[in-house]
C-alpha atoms as one frame of an Amber mdcrd trajectory, in Angstrom:
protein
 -61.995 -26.416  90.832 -61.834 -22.965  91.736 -59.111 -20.990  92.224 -59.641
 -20.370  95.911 -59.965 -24.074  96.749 -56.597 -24.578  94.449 -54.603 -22.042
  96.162 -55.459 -23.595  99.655 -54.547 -27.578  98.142 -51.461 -25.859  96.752
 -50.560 -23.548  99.716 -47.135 -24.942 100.566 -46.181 -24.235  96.631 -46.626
 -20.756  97.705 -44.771 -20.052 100.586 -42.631 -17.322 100.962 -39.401 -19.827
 101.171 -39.945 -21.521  97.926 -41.203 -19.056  96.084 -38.151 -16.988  96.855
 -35.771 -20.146  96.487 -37.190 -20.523  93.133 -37.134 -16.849  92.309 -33.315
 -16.823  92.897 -32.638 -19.963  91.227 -34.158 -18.305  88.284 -32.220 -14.944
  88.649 -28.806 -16.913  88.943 -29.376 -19.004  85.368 -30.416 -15.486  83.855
 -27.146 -13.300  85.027 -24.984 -16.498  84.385 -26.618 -16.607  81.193 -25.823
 -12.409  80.845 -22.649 -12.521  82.109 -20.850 -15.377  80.062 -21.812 -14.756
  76.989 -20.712 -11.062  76.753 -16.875 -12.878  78.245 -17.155 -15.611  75.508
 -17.286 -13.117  72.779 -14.158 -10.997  74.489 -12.058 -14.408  74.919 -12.890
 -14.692  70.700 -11.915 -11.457  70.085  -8.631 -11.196  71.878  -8.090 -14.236
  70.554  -8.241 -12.918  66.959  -5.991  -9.723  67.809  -3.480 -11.615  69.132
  -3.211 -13.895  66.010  -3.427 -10.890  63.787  -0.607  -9.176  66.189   1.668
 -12.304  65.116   1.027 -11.937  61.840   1.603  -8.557  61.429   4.948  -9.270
  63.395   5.581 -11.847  60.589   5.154 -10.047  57.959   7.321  -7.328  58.959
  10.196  -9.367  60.057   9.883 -11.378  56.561   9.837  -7.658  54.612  12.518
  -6.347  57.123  14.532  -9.492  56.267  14.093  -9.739  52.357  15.128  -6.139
  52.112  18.346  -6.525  54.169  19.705  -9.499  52.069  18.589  -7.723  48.664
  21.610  -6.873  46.440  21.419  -5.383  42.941  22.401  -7.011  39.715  25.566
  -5.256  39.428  26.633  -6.136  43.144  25.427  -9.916  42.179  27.804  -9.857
  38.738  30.675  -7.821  41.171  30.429 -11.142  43.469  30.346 -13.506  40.659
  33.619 -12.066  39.511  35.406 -12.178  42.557  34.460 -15.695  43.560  35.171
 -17.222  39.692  37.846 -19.630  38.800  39.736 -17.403  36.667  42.012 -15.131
  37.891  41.142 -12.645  35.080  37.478 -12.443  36.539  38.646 -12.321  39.509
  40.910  -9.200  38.854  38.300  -7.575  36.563  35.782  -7.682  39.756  38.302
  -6.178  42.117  39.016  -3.738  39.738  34.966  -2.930  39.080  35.204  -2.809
  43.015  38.014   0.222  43.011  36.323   1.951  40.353  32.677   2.259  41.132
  32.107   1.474  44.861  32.482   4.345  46.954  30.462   2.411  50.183  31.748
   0.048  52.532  29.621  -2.646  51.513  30.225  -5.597  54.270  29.669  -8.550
  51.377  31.866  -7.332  49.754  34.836  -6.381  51.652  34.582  -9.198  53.725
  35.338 -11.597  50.206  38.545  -9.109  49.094  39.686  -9.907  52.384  39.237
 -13.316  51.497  41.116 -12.643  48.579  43.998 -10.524  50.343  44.466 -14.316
  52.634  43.627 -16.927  50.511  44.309 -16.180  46.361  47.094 -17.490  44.596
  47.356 -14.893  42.208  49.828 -11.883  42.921  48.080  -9.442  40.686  44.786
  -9.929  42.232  45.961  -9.604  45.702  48.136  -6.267  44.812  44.865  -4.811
  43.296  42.881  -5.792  45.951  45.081  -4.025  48.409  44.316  -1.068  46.558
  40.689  -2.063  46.898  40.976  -2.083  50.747  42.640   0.963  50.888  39.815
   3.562  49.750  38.531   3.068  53.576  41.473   3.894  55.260  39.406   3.957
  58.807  38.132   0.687  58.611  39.898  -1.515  61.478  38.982  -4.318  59.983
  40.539  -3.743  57.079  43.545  -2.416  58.776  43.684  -5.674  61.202  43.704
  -7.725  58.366  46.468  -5.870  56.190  48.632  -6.333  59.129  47.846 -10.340
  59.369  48.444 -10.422  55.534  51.646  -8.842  55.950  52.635 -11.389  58.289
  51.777 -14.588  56.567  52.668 -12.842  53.116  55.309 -14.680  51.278  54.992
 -13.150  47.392  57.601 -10.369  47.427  55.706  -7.841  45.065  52.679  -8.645
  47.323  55.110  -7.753  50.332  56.382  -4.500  48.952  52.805  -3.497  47.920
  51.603  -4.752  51.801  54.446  -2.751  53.657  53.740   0.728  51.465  49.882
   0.423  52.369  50.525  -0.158  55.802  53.227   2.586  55.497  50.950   5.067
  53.915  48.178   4.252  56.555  50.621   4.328  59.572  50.127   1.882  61.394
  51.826   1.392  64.455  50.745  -2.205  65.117  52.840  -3.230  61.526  55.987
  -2.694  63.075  56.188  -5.981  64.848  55.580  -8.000  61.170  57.973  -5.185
  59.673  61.070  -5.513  62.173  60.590  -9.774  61.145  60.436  -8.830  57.567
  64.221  -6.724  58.075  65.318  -9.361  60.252  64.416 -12.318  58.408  67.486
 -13.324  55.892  64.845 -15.020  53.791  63.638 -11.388  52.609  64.357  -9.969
  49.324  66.782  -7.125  49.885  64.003  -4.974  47.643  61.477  -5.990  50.110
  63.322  -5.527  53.237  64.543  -1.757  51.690  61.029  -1.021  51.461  60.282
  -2.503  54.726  62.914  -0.408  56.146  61.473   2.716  54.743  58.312   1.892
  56.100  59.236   1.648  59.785  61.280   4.903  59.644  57.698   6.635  57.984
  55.502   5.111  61.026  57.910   6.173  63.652  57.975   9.961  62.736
């Protein structure tokens, strides 16, 4: 056949409507084609930032976090002393404590305040006192000599209680103080000391 005699068998085929319908079917598969892929390969890639975002956030939080709980060996064996059955080790730690600890470490105040409340032993409570007092600006510390003084019922621990609150004057002992003098309970020593105390905080 020749081409003339195929073009006029075939001339609908070639019409400008088809031809142009076709022509922009064709052009709409290519720039779909263009377009998505480049977005595809942006959705992968934020994709992998944001997981490598996260773990970089992880990390850090986990090296942040390890470093903040890390104590030393000699603040481990300082703990291990204070929290042992025997009140010897307990006493030698307090006394490692006042000797070589010049920071207000919270671990470890927070357990000789434990002490101060809760230990049976006079001795270990009177040197812990002295413990407490090398940060004389702490309020915690000073909240919590004033509750011990309250709730205090050892006499030498009183005595030693009173002159550190004496010594730090603090107004707020006075309440706990006038009990102490009031109280007929109290040892005359302790309420002689108590007495000095309250005339040293009101000056």
């Amino acid at each position: 056949m020749k081409l003339e005699d195929f073009i006029k068998d075939n001339k609908s085929s070639f019409s400008n409507e088809q031809m142009s319908k076709k022509a922009d079917a064709n052009f709409e598969e290519m720039l779909k084609q263009k377009l998505h892929q480049p977005k595809k390969s942006r959705v992968v890639y934020l994709r992998y930032m944001s997981v490598a975002a996260c773990l970089a956030i992880i990390f850090s939080f986990a090296f942040w976090f390890t470093n903040k709980d890390s104590i030393s060996k000699e603040e481990q064996q300082l703990l291990a002393n204070l929290d042992a059955d025997s009140a010897g080790k307990r006493l030698e730690g307090v006394y490692a404590f006042n000797d070589e600890y010049q920071k207000e470490d919270t671990r470890i105040i927070n357990r000789l305040i434990q002490i101060l409340h809760q230990d049976e032993n006079a001795n270990v409570k009177i040197a812990t006192i002295d413990g407490l007092l090398q940060f004389p600006k702490n309020e915690k510390i000073r909240k919590n000599l004033i509750t011990a003084l309250e709730n205090e019922d050892k006499p030498l621990v009183q005595i030693k209680l009173i002159k550190a609150l004496s010594i730090l004057r603090e107004n707020r002992a006075q309440k706990p103080l006038e009990k102490i003098i009031n109280s007929k309970q109290t040892y005359p020593i302790v309420k002689n000391n108590a007495t000095l105390a309250m005339a040293n905080i009101n000056k």
